[in-house]
XYZ file of N, CA and C in Angstrom:
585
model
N 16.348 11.472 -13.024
C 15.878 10.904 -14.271
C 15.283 12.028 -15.110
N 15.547 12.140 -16.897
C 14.780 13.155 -17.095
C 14.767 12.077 -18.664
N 13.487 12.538 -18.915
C 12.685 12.599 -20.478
C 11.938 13.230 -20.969
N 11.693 13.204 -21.944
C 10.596 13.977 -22.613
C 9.172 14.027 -22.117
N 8.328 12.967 -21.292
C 7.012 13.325 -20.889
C 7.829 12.900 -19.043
N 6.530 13.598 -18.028
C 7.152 13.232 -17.336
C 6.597 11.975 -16.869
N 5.370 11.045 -17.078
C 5.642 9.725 -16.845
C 6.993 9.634 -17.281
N 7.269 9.173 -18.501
C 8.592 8.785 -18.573
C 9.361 8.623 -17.574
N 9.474 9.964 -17.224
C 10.683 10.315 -15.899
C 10.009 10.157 -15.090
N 9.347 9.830 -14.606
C 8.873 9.243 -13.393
C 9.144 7.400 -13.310
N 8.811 7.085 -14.696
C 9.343 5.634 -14.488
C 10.636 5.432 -14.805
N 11.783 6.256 -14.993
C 12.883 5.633 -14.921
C 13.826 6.315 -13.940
N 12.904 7.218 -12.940
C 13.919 7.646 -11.330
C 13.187 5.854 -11.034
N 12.250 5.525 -11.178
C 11.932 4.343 -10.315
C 13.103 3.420 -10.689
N 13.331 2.776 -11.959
C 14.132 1.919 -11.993
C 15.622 2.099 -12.179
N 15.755 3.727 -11.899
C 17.018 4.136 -11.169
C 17.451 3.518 -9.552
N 16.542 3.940 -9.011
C 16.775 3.388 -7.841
C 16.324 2.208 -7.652
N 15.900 1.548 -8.481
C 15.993 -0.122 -8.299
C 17.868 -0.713 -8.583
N 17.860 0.077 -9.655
C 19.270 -0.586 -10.154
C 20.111 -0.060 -9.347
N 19.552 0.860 -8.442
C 20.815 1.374 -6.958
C 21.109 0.489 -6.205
N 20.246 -0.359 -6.030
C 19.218 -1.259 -4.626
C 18.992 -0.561 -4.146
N 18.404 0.122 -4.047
C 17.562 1.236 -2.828
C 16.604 0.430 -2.538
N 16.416 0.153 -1.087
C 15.460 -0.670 -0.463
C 14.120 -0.164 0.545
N 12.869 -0.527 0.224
C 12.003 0.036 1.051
C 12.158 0.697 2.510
N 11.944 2.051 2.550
C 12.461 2.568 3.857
C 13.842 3.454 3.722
N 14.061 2.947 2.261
C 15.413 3.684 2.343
C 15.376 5.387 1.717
N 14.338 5.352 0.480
C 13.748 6.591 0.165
C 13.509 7.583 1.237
N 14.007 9.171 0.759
C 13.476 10.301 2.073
C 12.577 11.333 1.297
N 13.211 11.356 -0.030
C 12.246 13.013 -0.409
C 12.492 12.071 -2.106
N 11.726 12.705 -3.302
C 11.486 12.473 -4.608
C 10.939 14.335 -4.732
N 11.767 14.910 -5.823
C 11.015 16.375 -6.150
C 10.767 16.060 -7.855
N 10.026 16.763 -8.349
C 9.613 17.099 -9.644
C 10.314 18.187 -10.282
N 10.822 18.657 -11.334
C 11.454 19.826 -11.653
C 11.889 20.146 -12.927
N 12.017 21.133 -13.713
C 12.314 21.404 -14.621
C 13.231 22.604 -15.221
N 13.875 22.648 -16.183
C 14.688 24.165 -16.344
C 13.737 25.096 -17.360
N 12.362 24.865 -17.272
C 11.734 25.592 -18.250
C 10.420 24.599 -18.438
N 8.995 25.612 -18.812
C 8.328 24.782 -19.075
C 7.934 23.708 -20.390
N 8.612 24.350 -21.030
C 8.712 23.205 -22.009
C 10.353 23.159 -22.647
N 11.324 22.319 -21.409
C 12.516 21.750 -21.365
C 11.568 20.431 -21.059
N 13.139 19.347 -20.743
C 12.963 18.129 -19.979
C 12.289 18.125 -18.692
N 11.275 16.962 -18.347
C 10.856 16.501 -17.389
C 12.236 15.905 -16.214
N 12.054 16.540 -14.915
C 13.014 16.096 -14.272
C 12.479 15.759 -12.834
N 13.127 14.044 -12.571
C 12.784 14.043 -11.138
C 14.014 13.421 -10.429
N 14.631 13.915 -8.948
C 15.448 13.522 -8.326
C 14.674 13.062 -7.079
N 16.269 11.770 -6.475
C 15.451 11.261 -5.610
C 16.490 11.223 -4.451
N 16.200 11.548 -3.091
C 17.272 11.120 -2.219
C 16.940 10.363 -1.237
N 18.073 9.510 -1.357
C 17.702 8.202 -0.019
C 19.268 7.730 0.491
N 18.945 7.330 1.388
C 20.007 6.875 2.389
C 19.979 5.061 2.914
N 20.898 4.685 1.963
C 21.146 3.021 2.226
C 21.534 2.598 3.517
N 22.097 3.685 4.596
C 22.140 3.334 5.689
C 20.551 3.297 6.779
N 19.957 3.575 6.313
C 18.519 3.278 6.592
C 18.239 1.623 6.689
N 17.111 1.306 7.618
C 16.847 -0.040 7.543
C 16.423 -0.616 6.422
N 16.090 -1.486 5.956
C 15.602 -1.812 4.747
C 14.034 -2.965 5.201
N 13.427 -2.781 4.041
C 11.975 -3.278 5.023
C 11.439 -4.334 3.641
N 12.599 -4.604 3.171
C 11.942 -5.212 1.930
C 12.232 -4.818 0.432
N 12.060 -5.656 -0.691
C 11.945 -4.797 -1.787
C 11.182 -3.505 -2.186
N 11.537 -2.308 -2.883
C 10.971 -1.106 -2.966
C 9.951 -1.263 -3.934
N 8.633 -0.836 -3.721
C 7.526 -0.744 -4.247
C 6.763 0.382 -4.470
N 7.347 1.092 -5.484
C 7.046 2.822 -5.446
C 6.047 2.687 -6.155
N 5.317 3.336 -6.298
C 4.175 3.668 -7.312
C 3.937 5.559 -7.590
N 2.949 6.061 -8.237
C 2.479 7.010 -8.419
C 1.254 7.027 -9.064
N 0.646 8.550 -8.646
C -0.602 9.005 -9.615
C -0.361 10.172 -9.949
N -0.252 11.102 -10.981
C 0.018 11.852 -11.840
C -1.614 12.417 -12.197
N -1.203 14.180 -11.793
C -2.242 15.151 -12.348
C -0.539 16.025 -13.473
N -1.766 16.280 -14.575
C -1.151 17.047 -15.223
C -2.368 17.991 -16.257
N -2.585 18.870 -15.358
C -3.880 19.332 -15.766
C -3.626 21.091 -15.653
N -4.721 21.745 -16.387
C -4.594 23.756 -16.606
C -5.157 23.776 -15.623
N -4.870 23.555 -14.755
C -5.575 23.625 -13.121
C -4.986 24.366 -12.387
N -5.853 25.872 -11.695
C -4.490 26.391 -10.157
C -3.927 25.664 -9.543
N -3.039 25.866 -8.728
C -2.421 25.045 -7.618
C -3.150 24.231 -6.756
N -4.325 24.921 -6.250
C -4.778 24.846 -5.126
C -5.899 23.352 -5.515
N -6.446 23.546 -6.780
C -7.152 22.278 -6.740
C -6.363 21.145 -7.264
N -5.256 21.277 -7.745
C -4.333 20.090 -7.521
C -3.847 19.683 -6.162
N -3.967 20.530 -5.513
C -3.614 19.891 -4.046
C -4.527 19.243 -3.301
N -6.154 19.852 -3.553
C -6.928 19.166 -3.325
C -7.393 17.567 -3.807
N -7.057 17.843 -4.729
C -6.935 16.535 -5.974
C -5.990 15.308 -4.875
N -4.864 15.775 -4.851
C -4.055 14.908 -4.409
C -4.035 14.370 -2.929
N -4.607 15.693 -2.173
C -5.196 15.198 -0.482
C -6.350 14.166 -0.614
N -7.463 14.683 -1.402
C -8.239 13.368 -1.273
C -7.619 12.049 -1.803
N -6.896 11.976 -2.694
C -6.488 10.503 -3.120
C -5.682 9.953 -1.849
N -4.311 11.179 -0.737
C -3.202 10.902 0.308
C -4.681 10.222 0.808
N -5.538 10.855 1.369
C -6.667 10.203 2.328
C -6.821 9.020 1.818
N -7.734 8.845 0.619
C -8.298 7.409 0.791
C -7.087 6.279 0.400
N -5.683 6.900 -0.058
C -4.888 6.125 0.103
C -4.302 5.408 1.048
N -4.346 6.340 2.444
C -3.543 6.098 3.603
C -4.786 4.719 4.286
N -6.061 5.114 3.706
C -7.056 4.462 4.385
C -6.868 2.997 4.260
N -6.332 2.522 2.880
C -6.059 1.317 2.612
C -4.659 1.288 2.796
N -3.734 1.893 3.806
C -2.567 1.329 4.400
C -1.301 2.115 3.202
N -1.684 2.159 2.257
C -0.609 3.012 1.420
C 0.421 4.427 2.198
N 1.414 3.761 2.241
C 2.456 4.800 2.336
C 2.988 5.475 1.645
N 2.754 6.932 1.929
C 3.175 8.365 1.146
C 4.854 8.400 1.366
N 5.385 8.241 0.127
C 6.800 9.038 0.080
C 6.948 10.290 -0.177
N 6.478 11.013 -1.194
C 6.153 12.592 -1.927
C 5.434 12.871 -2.356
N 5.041 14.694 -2.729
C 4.311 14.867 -3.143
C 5.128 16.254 -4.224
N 5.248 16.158 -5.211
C 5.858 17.157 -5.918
C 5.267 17.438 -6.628
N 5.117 18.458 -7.336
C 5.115 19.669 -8.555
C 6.071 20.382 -9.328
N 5.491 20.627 -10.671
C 6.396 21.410 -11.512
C 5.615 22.393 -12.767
N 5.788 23.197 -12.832
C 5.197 23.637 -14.403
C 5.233 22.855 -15.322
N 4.280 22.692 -16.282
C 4.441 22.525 -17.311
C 4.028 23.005 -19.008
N 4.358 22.458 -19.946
C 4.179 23.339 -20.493
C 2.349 23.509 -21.365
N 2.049 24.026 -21.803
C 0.411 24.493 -22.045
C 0.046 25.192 -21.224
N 0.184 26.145 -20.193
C -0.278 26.341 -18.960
C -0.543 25.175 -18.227
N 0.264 23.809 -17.903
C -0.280 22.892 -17.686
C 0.805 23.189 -16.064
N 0.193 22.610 -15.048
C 1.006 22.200 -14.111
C 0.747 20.738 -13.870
N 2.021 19.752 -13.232
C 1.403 18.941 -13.484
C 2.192 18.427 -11.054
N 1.263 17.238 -10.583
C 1.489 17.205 -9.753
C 1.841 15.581 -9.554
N 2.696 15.034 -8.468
C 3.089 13.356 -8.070
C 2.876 13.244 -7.274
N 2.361 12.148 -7.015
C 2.105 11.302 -5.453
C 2.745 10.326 -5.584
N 3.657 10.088 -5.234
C 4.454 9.000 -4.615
C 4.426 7.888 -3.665
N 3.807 6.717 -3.958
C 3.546 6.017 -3.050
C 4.078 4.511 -2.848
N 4.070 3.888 -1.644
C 4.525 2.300 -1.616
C 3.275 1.412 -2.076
N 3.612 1.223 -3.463
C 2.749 0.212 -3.289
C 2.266 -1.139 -2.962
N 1.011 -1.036 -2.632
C 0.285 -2.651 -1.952
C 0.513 -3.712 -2.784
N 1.072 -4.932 -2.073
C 0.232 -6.234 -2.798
C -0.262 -7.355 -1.917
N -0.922 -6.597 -1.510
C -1.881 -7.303 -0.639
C -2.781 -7.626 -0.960
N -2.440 -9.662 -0.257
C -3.384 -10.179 -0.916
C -4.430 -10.773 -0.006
N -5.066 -12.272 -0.876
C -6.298 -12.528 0.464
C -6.162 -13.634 0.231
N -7.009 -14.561 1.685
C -7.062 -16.058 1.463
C -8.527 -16.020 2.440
N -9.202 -17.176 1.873
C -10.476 -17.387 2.163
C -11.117 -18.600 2.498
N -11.393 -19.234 3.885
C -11.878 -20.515 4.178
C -12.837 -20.967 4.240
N -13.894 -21.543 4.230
C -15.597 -21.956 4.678
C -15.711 -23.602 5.484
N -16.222 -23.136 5.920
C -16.296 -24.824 6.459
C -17.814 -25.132 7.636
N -18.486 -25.775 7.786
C -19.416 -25.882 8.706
C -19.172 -25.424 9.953
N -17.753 -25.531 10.518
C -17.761 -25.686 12.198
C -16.630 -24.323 11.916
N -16.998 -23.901 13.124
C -15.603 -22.314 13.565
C -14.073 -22.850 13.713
N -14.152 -23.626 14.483
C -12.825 -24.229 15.065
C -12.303 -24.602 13.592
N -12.678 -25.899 13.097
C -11.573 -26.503 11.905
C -11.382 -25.528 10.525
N -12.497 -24.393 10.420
C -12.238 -23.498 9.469
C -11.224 -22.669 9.421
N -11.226 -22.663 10.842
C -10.070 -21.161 11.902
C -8.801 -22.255 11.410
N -8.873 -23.296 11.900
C -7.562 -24.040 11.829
C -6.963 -23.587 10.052
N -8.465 -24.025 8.922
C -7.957 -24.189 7.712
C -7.291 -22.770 6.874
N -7.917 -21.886 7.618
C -7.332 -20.533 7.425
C -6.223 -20.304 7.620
N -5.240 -20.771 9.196
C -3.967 -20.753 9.443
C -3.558 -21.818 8.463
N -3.696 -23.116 7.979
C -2.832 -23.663 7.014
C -2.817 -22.725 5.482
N -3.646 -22.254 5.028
C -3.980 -21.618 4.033
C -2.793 -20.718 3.827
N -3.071 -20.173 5.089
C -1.431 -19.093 5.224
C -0.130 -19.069 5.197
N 0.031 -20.223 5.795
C 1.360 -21.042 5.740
C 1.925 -21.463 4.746
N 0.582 -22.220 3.913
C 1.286 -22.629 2.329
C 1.000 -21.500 1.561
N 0.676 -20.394 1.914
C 0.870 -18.771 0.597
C 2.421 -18.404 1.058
N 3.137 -19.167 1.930
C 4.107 -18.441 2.113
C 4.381 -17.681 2.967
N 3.167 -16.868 3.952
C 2.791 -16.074 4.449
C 3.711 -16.447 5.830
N 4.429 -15.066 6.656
C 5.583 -14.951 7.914
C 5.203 -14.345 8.738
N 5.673 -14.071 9.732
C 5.354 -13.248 10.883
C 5.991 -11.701 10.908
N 4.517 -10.879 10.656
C 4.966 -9.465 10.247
C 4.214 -9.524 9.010
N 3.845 -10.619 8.445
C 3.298 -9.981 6.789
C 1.710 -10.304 6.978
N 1.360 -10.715 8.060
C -0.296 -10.767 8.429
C -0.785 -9.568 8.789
N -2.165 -9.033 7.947
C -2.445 -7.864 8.176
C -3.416 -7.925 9.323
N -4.459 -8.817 8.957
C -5.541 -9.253 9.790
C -6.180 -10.441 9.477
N -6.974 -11.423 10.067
C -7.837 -11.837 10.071
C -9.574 -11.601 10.793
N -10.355 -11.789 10.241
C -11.830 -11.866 9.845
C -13.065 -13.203 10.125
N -13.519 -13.139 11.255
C -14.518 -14.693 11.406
C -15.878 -13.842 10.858
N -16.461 -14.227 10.073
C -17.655 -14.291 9.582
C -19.016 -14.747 8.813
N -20.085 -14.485 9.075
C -21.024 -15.819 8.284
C -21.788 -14.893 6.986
N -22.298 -15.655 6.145
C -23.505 -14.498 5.467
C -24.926 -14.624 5.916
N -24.841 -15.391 7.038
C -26.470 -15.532 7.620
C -26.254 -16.303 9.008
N -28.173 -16.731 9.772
C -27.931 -17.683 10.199
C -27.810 -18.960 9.990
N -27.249 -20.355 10.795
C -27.038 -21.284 9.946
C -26.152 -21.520 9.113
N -25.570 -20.359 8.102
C -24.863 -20.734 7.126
C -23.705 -20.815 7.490
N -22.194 -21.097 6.061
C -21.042 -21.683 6.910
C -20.132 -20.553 7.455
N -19.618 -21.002 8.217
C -18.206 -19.967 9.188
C -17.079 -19.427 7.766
N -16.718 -18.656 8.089
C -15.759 -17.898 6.874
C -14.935 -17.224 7.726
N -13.685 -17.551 7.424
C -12.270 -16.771 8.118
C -11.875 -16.241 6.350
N -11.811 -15.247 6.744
C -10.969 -14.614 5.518
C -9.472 -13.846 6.305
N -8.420 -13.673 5.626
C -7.081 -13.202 6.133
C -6.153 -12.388 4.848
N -5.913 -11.174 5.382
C -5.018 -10.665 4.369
C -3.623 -10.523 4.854
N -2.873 -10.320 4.084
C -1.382 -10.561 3.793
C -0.549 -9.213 3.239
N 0.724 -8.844 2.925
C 1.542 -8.300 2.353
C 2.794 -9.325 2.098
N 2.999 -10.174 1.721
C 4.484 -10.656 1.209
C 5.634 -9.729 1.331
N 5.585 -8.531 0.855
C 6.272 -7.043 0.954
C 7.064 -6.639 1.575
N 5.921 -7.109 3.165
C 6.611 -6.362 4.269
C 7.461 -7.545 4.986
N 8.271 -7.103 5.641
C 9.369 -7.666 6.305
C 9.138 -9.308 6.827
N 9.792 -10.049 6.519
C 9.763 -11.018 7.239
C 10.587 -11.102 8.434
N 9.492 -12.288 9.549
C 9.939 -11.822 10.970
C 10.144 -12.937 11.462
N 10.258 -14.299 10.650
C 10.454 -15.210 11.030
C 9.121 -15.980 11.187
N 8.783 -17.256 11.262
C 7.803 -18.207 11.384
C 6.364 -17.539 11.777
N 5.219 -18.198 10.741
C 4.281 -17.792 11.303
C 3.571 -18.429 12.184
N 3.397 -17.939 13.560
C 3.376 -18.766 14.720
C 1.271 -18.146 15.336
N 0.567 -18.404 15.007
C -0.521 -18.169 15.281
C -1.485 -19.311 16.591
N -2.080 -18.518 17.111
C -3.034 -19.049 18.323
C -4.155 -18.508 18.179
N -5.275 -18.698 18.778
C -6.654 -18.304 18.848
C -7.596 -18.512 20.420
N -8.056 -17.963 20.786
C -9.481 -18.321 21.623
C -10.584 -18.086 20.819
N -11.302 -19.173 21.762
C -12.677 -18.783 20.740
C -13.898 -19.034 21.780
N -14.634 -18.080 21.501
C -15.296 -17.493 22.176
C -17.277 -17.740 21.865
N -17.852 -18.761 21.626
C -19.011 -18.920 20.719
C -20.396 -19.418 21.339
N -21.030 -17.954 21.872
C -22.092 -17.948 22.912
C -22.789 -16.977 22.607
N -24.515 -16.849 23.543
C -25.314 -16.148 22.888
C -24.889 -15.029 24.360
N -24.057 -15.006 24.779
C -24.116 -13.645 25.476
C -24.020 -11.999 24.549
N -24.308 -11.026 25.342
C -24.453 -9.674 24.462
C -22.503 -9.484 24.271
N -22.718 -8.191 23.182
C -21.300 -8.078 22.514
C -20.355 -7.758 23.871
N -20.715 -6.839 24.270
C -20.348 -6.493 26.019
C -19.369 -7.017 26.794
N -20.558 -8.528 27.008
C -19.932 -9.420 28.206
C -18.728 -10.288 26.963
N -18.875 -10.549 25.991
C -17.644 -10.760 24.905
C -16.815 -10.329 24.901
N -17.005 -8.580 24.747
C -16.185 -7.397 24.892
C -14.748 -7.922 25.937
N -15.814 -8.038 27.404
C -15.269 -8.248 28.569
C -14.770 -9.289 29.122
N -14.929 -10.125 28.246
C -14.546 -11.732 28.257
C -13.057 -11.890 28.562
């Protein structure tokens, strides 16, 4: 893809390879590039359709384009890979290119999240736990797209809270088939642990 800024070209390699079908998982490398620093913005992308496919493709990016050395653009972009990876975001690339002002500018390439949430309350553990698994069922929610669930209170006394997050995104695996024990005693975390 190439245009005149490189957002631009960054958003239309994306809906290049949408209009490929290129499917999540199927992406391998995305580079940044140019024939000059102030030519066209250029980004290529290579992927392989014989790859599994894990869903619709959900690319995203964050874009430095700053008179910055190299080196603190890389820093720039490791701390964001970090606290990205922290919330589950998957890195496809990371490219660079000159640009022009003395500008270099740098991409992070990423899958993006849409992960969402669902949230129950109810007096008792058991029928809340239950209302949480229906909750899920009618979001649509499959087996493989549950990230986690969460039992928790904001005090003593007060009500039970299952909260549960999701990805729609990721692969469906067929029926969401959920079970529980439950476990609700004043023994230490330990003997719980060990339960």
């Amino acid at each position: 893809s190439r245009a005149g800024s490189w957002n631009d070209a960054a958003d239309g390699l994306i809906q290049q390879l949408h209009a490929a079908g290129v499917q999540d998982g199927q992406v391998l490398n995305i580079d940044a590039h140019n024939n000059g620093p102030s030519e066209a913005a250029i980004f290529s992308a290579f992927y392989c359709k014989g790859r599994a496919a894990r869903g619709p493709l959900k690319l995203g990016y964050s874009a430095w384009n700053e008179e910055l050395p190299w080196e603190e653009l890389y820093s720039m972009a490791t701390d964001t890979i970090s606290d990205r990876a922290m919330h589950g975001y998957e890195i496809f690339a990371v490219t660079g290119a000159l640009n022009e002002s003395d500008h270099n500018v740098l991409y992070l390439f990423t899958r993006e999240q849409s992960l969402t949430w669902v949230e129950c309350r109810g007096n008792a553990w058991n029928p809340t736990a239950d209302d949480v698994i229906c909750k899920l069922r009618a979001s649509g929610v499959r087996r493989g797209q549950l990230l986690g669930i969460d039992a928790h209170n904001s005090g003593e006394g007060m009500q039970a809270i299952f909260s549960a997050y999701y990805d729609l995104a990721l692969p469906d695996l067929g029926e969401l088939d959920i079970a529980y024990e439950v476990q609700n005693t004043d023994q230490s975390w330990a003997a719980i642990y060990a339960g």
